[in-house]
Amino acid sequence: EKAAEELKIRIYKNIREQIGEIQGIAEMYIGTIHGFCLKLLQDYISIFQKFSILDEVKTKIFIDKHFSLCGMKDLGFKRYAETNLYIQLIGIILESGINISSLPIEYVEAVKKYKECFYDRNYFDFTLIMYEAIYQIENNAELQTKLKERIKFLTVDEYQDVNPIQEKIVRLIHDMGANICVVGDDDQTIYQWRGSEIKNILTFEERY
């Protein structure tokens, strides 16, 4: 978020210097992928306007509180001691791009309960924001029409660090007709631990 805010300041400064005025700049979104997905959901789908985001600490507290409802108990994870491990597991499943229905049934049910536990109480965690955004883009024809009209250009910074779910968001926006520009350095990836794919930037020209 800090990097996104710095980028916003630099862009405003450059536009003011090179063009002279910033009228219309409010139409440009500058921020994190998570922030973009949340804005998309809350701007266009009314039921998500009342949703709040739980950060990592609050997510852990939430899962501990709803231990028996969120699927954690069903998979045999220990409350408090293995809560972070369970949250990481769900995050990996949702962000990996795999077909969830292909997993063993107990994991499918755990993911379902995890999502329902959050949604029933009007919450997102960081992964659920992106997961829901993808679902809505793929299945909501009215939203697709609005996004096609609205998004003409997409620039992704630090592209070497995107993981499969983030790459899918980029691909969906591209497939709706947006011009895609990515910026990154394949020698500087730092997020392999959460699934970043170095091949995304190395094969960008072939894939797009």
PDB file of C-alpha atoms in Angstrom:
ATOM      1  CA  GLU A   1       0.000   0.000   0.000  1.00  0.00           C
ATOM      2  CA  LYS A   2       2.890   2.336   0.744  1.00  0.00           C
ATOM      3  CA  ALA A   3       4.424   1.632  -2.664  1.00  0.00           C
ATOM      4  CA  ALA A   4       1.058   2.199  -4.354  1.00  0.00           C
ATOM      5  CA  GLU A   5       0.652   5.540  -2.584  1.00  0.00           C
ATOM      6  CA  GLU A   6       4.147   6.622  -3.639  1.00  0.00           C
ATOM      7  CA  LEU A   7       3.343   5.625  -7.221  1.00  0.00           C
ATOM      8  CA  LYS A   8       0.139   7.680  -7.104  1.00  0.00           C
ATOM      9  CA  ILE A   9       2.045  10.766  -5.929  1.00  0.00           C
ATOM     10  CA  ARG A  10       4.649  10.376  -8.681  1.00  0.00           C
ATOM     11  CA  ILE A  11       1.997   9.944 -11.381  1.00  0.00           C
ATOM     12  CA  TYR A  12       0.063  13.024 -10.242  1.00  0.00           C
ATOM     13  CA  LYS A  13       3.304  15.027 -10.173  1.00  0.00           C
ATOM     14  CA  ASN A  14       4.311  13.930 -13.678  1.00  0.00           C
ATOM     15  CA  ILE A  15       0.878  14.594 -15.143  1.00  0.00           C
ATOM     16  CA  ARG A  16       0.780  18.068 -13.626  1.00  0.00           C
ATOM     17  CA  GLU A  17       4.265  18.850 -14.973  1.00  0.00           C
ATOM     18  CA  GLN A  18       3.830  17.344 -18.445  1.00  0.00           C
ATOM     19  CA  ILE A  19       0.154  18.078 -19.163  1.00  0.00           C
ATOM     20  CA  GLY A  20      -0.439  21.024 -16.868  1.00  0.00           C
ATOM     21  CA  GLU A  21      -3.654  19.946 -15.185  1.00  0.00           C
ATOM     22  CA  ILE A  22      -5.104  16.786 -13.654  1.00  0.00           C
ATOM     23  CA  GLN A  23      -8.760  17.053 -14.612  1.00  0.00           C
ATOM     24  CA  GLY A  24     -10.179  13.557 -15.095  1.00  0.00           C
ATOM     25  CA  ILE A  25      -7.394  11.857 -13.157  1.00  0.00           C
ATOM     26  CA  ALA A  26      -9.970  10.562 -10.657  1.00  0.00           C
ATOM     27  CA  GLU A  27     -11.042   8.077 -13.327  1.00  0.00           C
ATOM     28  CA  MET A  28      -7.665   6.351 -12.953  1.00  0.00           C
ATOM     29  CA  TYR A  29      -7.329   3.707 -10.239  1.00  0.00           C
ATOM     30  CA  ILE A  30      -3.890   3.475  -8.649  1.00  0.00           C
ATOM     31  CA  GLY A  31      -3.409   0.958  -5.850  1.00  0.00           C
ATOM     32  CA  THR A  32      -2.913  -2.660  -4.885  1.00  0.00           C
ATOM     33  CA  ILE A  33      -4.534  -5.614  -6.629  1.00  0.00           C
ATOM     34  CA  HIS A  34      -6.484  -6.327  -3.450  1.00  0.00           C
ATOM     35  CA  GLY A  35      -7.676  -2.735  -3.351  1.00  0.00           C
ATOM     36  CA  PHE A  36      -8.695  -2.888  -7.011  1.00  0.00           C
ATOM     37  CA  CYS A  37     -10.731  -6.058  -6.438  1.00  0.00           C
ATOM     38  CA  LEU A  38     -12.457  -4.617  -3.376  1.00  0.00           C
ATOM     39  CA  LYS A  39     -13.330  -1.412  -5.252  1.00  0.00           C
ATOM     40  CA  LEU A  40     -14.667  -3.452  -8.161  1.00  0.00           C
ATOM     41  CA  LEU A  41     -16.909  -5.509  -5.869  1.00  0.00           C
ATOM     42  CA  GLN A  42     -18.184  -2.576  -3.803  1.00  0.00           C
ATOM     43  CA  ASP A  43     -18.691  -0.189  -6.733  1.00  0.00           C
ATOM     44  CA  TYR A  44     -20.682  -2.603  -8.871  1.00  0.00           C
ATOM     45  CA  ILE A  45     -22.263  -5.219  -6.584  1.00  0.00           C
ATOM     46  CA  SER A  46     -24.390  -3.810  -3.796  1.00  0.00           C
ATOM     47  CA  ILE A  47     -24.300  -6.799  -1.440  1.00  0.00           C
ATOM     48  CA  PHE A  48     -20.560  -6.313  -0.945  1.00  0.00           C
ATOM     49  CA  GLN A  49     -20.786  -2.645   0.056  1.00  0.00           C
ATOM     50  CA  LYS A  50     -21.247  -3.653   3.693  1.00  0.00           C
ATOM     51  CA  PHE A  51     -18.288  -6.077   3.690  1.00  0.00           C
ATOM     52  CA  SER A  52     -15.152  -5.259   5.684  1.00  0.00           C
ATOM     53  CA  ILE A  53     -11.634  -6.680   5.321  1.00  0.00           C
ATOM     54  CA  LEU A  54      -9.944  -8.570   8.114  1.00  0.00           C
ATOM     55  CA  ASP A  55      -6.153  -8.191   8.167  1.00  0.00           C
ATOM     56  CA  GLU A  56      -3.898 -11.099   9.108  1.00  0.00           C
ATOM     57  CA  VAL A  57      -4.191 -10.592  12.866  1.00  0.00           C
ATOM     58  CA  LYS A  58      -7.972 -10.143  12.822  1.00  0.00           C
ATOM     59  CA  THR A  59      -8.349 -13.120  10.493  1.00  0.00           C
ATOM     60  CA  LYS A  60      -6.560 -15.346  12.987  1.00  0.00           C
ATOM     61  CA  ILE A  61      -8.755 -14.101  15.843  1.00  0.00           C
ATOM     62  CA  PHE A  62     -11.850 -14.616  13.681  1.00  0.00           C
ATOM     63  CA  ILE A  63     -10.894 -18.192  12.781  1.00  0.00           C
ATOM     64  CA  ASP A  64     -10.109 -19.077  16.391  1.00  0.00           C
ATOM     65  CA  LYS A  65     -13.482 -17.685  17.455  1.00  0.00           C
ATOM     66  CA  HIS A  66     -15.350 -19.654  14.787  1.00  0.00           C
ATOM     67  CA  PHE A  67     -13.162 -22.760  14.978  1.00  0.00           C
ATOM     68  CA  SER A  68     -16.023 -25.248  14.671  1.00  0.00           C
ATOM     69  CA  LEU A  69     -17.699 -23.429  11.748  1.00  0.00           C
ATOM     70  CA  CYS A  70     -14.844 -22.532   9.378  1.00  0.00           C
ATOM     71  CA  GLY A  71     -13.731 -26.047   8.364  1.00  0.00           C
ATOM     72  CA  MET A  72     -10.628 -26.057  10.531  1.00  0.00           C
ATOM     73  CA  LYS A  73     -12.000 -28.569  13.022  1.00  0.00           C
ATOM     74  CA  ASP A  74     -13.156 -30.878  10.218  1.00  0.00           C
ATOM     75  CA  LEU A  75      -9.592 -31.206   8.884  1.00  0.00           C
ATOM     76  CA  GLY A  76      -8.196 -31.985  12.330  1.00  0.00           C
ATOM     77  CA  PHE A  77      -6.277 -28.743  12.842  1.00  0.00           C
ATOM     78  CA  LYS A  78      -5.636 -27.670  16.422  1.00  0.00           C
ATOM     79  CA  ARG A  79      -7.269 -24.477  17.590  1.00  0.00           C
ATOM     80  CA  TYR A  80      -4.803 -21.633  18.324  1.00  0.00           C
ATOM     81  CA  ALA A  81      -1.707 -23.795  17.754  1.00  0.00           C
ATOM     82  CA  GLU A  82      -2.369 -24.457  14.046  1.00  0.00           C
ATOM     83  CA  THR A  83      -4.633 -21.571  13.097  1.00  0.00           C
ATOM     84  CA  ASN A  84      -1.984 -19.811  11.002  1.00  0.00           C
ATOM     85  CA  LEU A  85      -1.231 -23.087   9.226  1.00  0.00           C
ATOM     86  CA  TYR A  86      -4.895 -23.553   8.363  1.00  0.00           C
ATOM     87  CA  ILE A  87      -5.210 -19.989   7.044  1.00  0.00           C
ATOM     88  CA  GLN A  88      -2.106 -20.552   4.903  1.00  0.00           C
ATOM     89  CA  LEU A  89      -3.588 -23.790   3.554  1.00  0.00           C
ATOM     90  CA  ILE A  90      -6.832 -22.109   2.480  1.00  0.00           C
ATOM     91  CA  GLY A  91      -4.862 -19.239   0.952  1.00  0.00           C
ATOM     92  CA  ILE A  92      -2.702 -21.629  -1.067  1.00  0.00           C
ATOM     93  CA  ILE A  93      -5.744 -23.523  -2.334  1.00  0.00           C
ATOM     94  CA  LEU A  94      -7.601 -20.369  -3.374  1.00  0.00           C
ATOM     95  CA  GLU A  95      -4.615 -18.538  -4.875  1.00  0.00           C
ATOM     96  CA  SER A  96      -3.011 -21.463  -6.700  1.00  0.00           C
ATOM     97  CA  GLY A  97      -5.441 -21.490  -9.588  1.00  0.00           C
ATOM     98  CA  ILE A  98      -6.236 -25.183  -9.153  1.00  0.00           C
ATOM     99  CA  ASN A  99      -9.732 -26.572  -9.680  1.00  0.00           C
ATOM    100  CA  ILE A 100     -11.016 -26.842  -6.118  1.00  0.00           C
ATOM    101  CA  SER A 101     -13.521 -29.547  -7.061  1.00  0.00           C
ATOM    102  CA  SER A 102     -10.590 -31.816  -7.981  1.00  0.00           C
ATOM    103  CA  LEU A 103      -9.389 -31.897  -4.365  1.00  0.00           C
ATOM    104  CA  PRO A 104     -10.415 -34.551  -1.821  1.00  0.00           C
ATOM    105  CA  ILE A 105     -13.956 -33.884  -0.616  1.00  0.00           C
ATOM    106  CA  GLU A 106     -12.877 -32.900   2.906  1.00  0.00           C
ATOM    107  CA  TYR A 107     -10.809 -30.029   1.492  1.00  0.00           C
ATOM    108  CA  VAL A 108     -13.625 -28.932  -0.815  1.00  0.00           C
ATOM    109  CA  GLU A 109     -15.951 -28.805   2.183  1.00  0.00           C
ATOM    110  CA  ALA A 110     -13.384 -26.948   4.298  1.00  0.00           C
ATOM    111  CA  VAL A 111     -13.005 -24.223   1.664  1.00  0.00           C
ATOM    112  CA  LYS A 112     -16.786 -23.951   1.379  1.00  0.00           C
ATOM    113  CA  LYS A 113     -17.200 -23.588   5.153  1.00  0.00           C
ATOM    114  CA  TYR A 114     -14.328 -21.080   5.354  1.00  0.00           C
ATOM    115  CA  LYS A 115     -15.931 -18.868   2.726  1.00  0.00           C
ATOM    116  CA  GLU A 116     -19.424 -19.167   4.222  1.00  0.00           C
ATOM    117  CA  CYS A 117     -18.123 -18.345   7.684  1.00  0.00           C
ATOM    118  CA  PHE A 118     -16.715 -15.050   6.401  1.00  0.00           C
ATOM    119  CA  TYR A 119     -19.569 -14.155   4.068  1.00  0.00           C
ATOM    120  CA  ASP A 120     -22.300 -14.841   6.629  1.00  0.00           C
ATOM    121  CA  ARG A 121     -20.686 -12.149   8.793  1.00  0.00           C
ATOM    122  CA  ASN A 122     -19.905  -9.718   5.937  1.00  0.00           C
ATOM    123  CA  TYR A 123     -16.140 -10.156   5.965  1.00  0.00           C
ATOM    124  CA  PHE A 124     -13.375 -10.745   3.442  1.00  0.00           C
ATOM    125  CA  ASP A 125      -9.824 -11.815   4.046  1.00  0.00           C
ATOM    126  CA  PHE A 126      -7.236 -10.721   1.470  1.00  0.00           C
ATOM    127  CA  THR A 127      -7.538 -13.897  -0.596  1.00  0.00           C
ATOM    128  CA  LEU A 128     -11.336 -13.960  -0.652  1.00  0.00           C
ATOM    129  CA  ILE A 129     -11.398 -10.455  -2.165  1.00  0.00           C
ATOM    130  CA  MET A 130      -9.521 -11.648  -5.257  1.00  0.00           C
ATOM    131  CA  TYR A 131     -11.336 -14.978  -5.396  1.00  0.00           C
ATOM    132  CA  GLU A 132     -14.744 -13.265  -5.374  1.00  0.00           C
ATOM    133  CA  ALA A 133     -13.658 -10.675  -7.936  1.00  0.00           C
ATOM    134  CA  ILE A 134     -12.684 -13.420 -10.371  1.00  0.00           C
ATOM    135  CA  TYR A 135     -15.946 -15.261  -9.781  1.00  0.00           C
ATOM    136  CA  GLN A 136     -17.992 -12.122 -10.464  1.00  0.00           C
ATOM    137  CA  ILE A 137     -16.031 -11.167 -13.590  1.00  0.00           C
ATOM    138  CA  GLU A 138     -16.466 -14.665 -15.010  1.00  0.00           C
ATOM    139  CA  ASN A 139     -20.143 -15.105 -14.132  1.00  0.00           C
ATOM    140  CA  ASN A 140     -21.713 -11.636 -14.053  1.00  0.00           C
ATOM    141  CA  ALA A 141     -22.508 -10.517 -17.605  1.00  0.00           C
ATOM    142  CA  GLU A 142     -23.631  -7.047 -16.507  1.00  0.00           C
ATOM    143  CA  LEU A 143     -20.356  -6.515 -14.649  1.00  0.00           C
ATOM    144  CA  GLN A 144     -18.366  -7.655 -17.686  1.00  0.00           C
ATOM    145  CA  THR A 145     -20.140  -5.083 -19.846  1.00  0.00           C
ATOM    146  CA  LYS A 146     -19.422  -2.280 -17.389  1.00  0.00           C
ATOM    147  CA  LEU A 147     -15.757  -3.241 -17.028  1.00  0.00           C
ATOM    148  CA  LYS A 148     -15.290  -3.436 -20.800  1.00  0.00           C
ATOM    149  CA  GLU A 149     -16.567   0.126 -21.046  1.00  0.00           C
ATOM    150  CA  ARG A 150     -14.546   1.377 -18.084  1.00  0.00           C
ATOM    151  CA  ILE A 151     -11.130  -0.312 -18.276  1.00  0.00           C
ATOM    152  CA  LYS A 152      -9.143   0.499 -21.415  1.00  0.00           C
ATOM    153  CA  PHE A 153      -5.595   0.297 -20.048  1.00  0.00           C
ATOM    154  CA  LEU A 154      -4.006  -1.761 -17.268  1.00  0.00           C
ATOM    155  CA  THR A 155      -0.453  -1.332 -16.008  1.00  0.00           C
ATOM    156  CA  VAL A 156       0.902  -3.872 -13.518  1.00  0.00           C
ATOM    157  CA  ASP A 157       4.001  -2.955 -11.522  1.00  0.00           C
ATOM    158  CA  GLU A 158       6.296  -5.564  -9.920  1.00  0.00           C
ATOM    159  CA  TYR A 159       4.825  -8.098 -12.323  1.00  0.00           C
ATOM    160  CA  GLN A 160       7.420 -10.712 -11.421  1.00  0.00           C
ATOM    161  CA  ASP A 161       5.685 -11.111  -8.049  1.00  0.00           C
ATOM    162  CA  VAL A 162       2.142 -11.918  -9.202  1.00  0.00           C
ATOM    163  CA  ASN A 163       0.824 -15.348  -8.287  1.00  0.00           C
ATOM    164  CA  PRO A 164      -1.698 -17.482 -10.240  1.00  0.00           C
ATOM    165  CA  ILE A 165      -4.870 -15.812  -8.930  1.00  0.00           C
ATOM    166  CA  GLN A 166      -3.464 -12.347  -9.619  1.00  0.00           C
ATOM    167  CA  GLU A 167      -2.340 -13.392 -13.085  1.00  0.00           C
ATOM    168  CA  LYS A 168      -5.871 -14.628 -13.751  1.00  0.00           C
ATOM    169  CA  ILE A 169      -7.217 -11.168 -12.906  1.00  0.00           C
ATOM    170  CA  VAL A 170      -4.770  -9.621 -15.378  1.00  0.00           C
ATOM    171  CA  ARG A 171      -5.784 -12.139 -18.039  1.00  0.00           C
ATOM    172  CA  LEU A 172      -9.507 -11.538 -17.522  1.00  0.00           C
ATOM    173  CA  ILE A 173      -9.077  -7.774 -17.881  1.00  0.00           C
ATOM    174  CA  HIS A 174      -6.968  -8.297 -21.013  1.00  0.00           C
ATOM    175  CA  ASP A 175      -9.576 -10.608 -22.502  1.00  0.00           C
ATOM    176  CA  MET A 176     -12.211  -7.906 -22.024  1.00  0.00           C
ATOM    177  CA  GLY A 177     -10.237  -5.709 -24.417  1.00  0.00           C
ATOM    178  CA  ALA A 178      -7.879  -3.716 -22.202  1.00  0.00           C
ATOM    179  CA  ASN A 179      -4.358  -2.825 -23.324  1.00  0.00           C
ATOM    180  CA  ILE A 180      -1.914  -4.480 -20.898  1.00  0.00           C
ATOM    181  CA  CYS A 181       1.492  -3.115 -19.852  1.00  0.00           C
ATOM    182  CA  VAL A 182       3.616  -4.854 -17.226  1.00  0.00           C
ATOM    183  CA  VAL A 183       6.723  -3.644 -15.431  1.00  0.00           C
ATOM    184  CA  GLY A 184       9.086  -5.924 -13.539  1.00  0.00           C
ATOM    185  CA  ASP A 185      12.449  -7.633 -13.187  1.00  0.00           C
ATOM    186  CA  ASP A 186      12.734 -11.398 -13.155  1.00  0.00           C
ATOM    187  CA  ASP A 187      15.841 -11.117 -10.947  1.00  0.00           C
ATOM    188  CA  GLN A 188      13.919  -9.418  -8.154  1.00  0.00           C
ATOM    189  CA  THR A 189      11.053 -11.752  -7.329  1.00  0.00           C
ATOM    190  CA  ILE A 190      10.563 -12.059  -3.557  1.00  0.00           C
ATOM    191  CA  TYR A 191       7.207 -13.767  -3.205  1.00  0.00           C
ATOM    192  CA  GLN A 192       7.827 -17.386  -4.208  1.00  0.00           C
ATOM    193  CA  TRP A 193       6.664 -18.363  -0.730  1.00  0.00           C
ATOM    194  CA  ARG A 194       3.140 -17.228  -1.583  1.00  0.00           C
ATOM    195  CA  GLY A 195       3.071 -18.629  -5.098  1.00  0.00           C
ATOM    196  CA  SER A 196       4.571 -15.980  -7.383  1.00  0.00           C
ATOM    197  CA  GLU A 197       5.413 -17.416 -10.802  1.00  0.00           C
ATOM    198  CA  ILE A 198       8.620 -16.138 -12.399  1.00  0.00           C
ATOM    199  CA  LYS A 199       7.479 -17.585 -15.739  1.00  0.00           C
ATOM    200  CA  ASN A 200       4.713 -14.964 -15.881  1.00  0.00           C
ATOM    201  CA  ILE A 201       7.164 -12.210 -16.773  1.00  0.00           C
ATOM    202  CA  LEU A 202       9.518 -14.452 -18.746  1.00  0.00           C
ATOM    203  CA  THR A 203       6.725 -15.640 -21.058  1.00  0.00           C
ATOM    204  CA  PHE A 204       4.614 -12.467 -21.109  1.00  0.00           C
ATOM    205  CA  GLU A 205       5.341 -11.613 -24.740  1.00  0.00           C
ATOM    206  CA  GLU A 206       4.368 -15.125 -25.882  1.00  0.00           C
ATOM    207  CA  ARG A 207       1.163 -15.241 -23.841  1.00  0.00           C
ATOM    208  CA  TYR A 208      -0.065 -11.725 -24.655  1.00  0.00           C
TER     209      TYR A 208
END
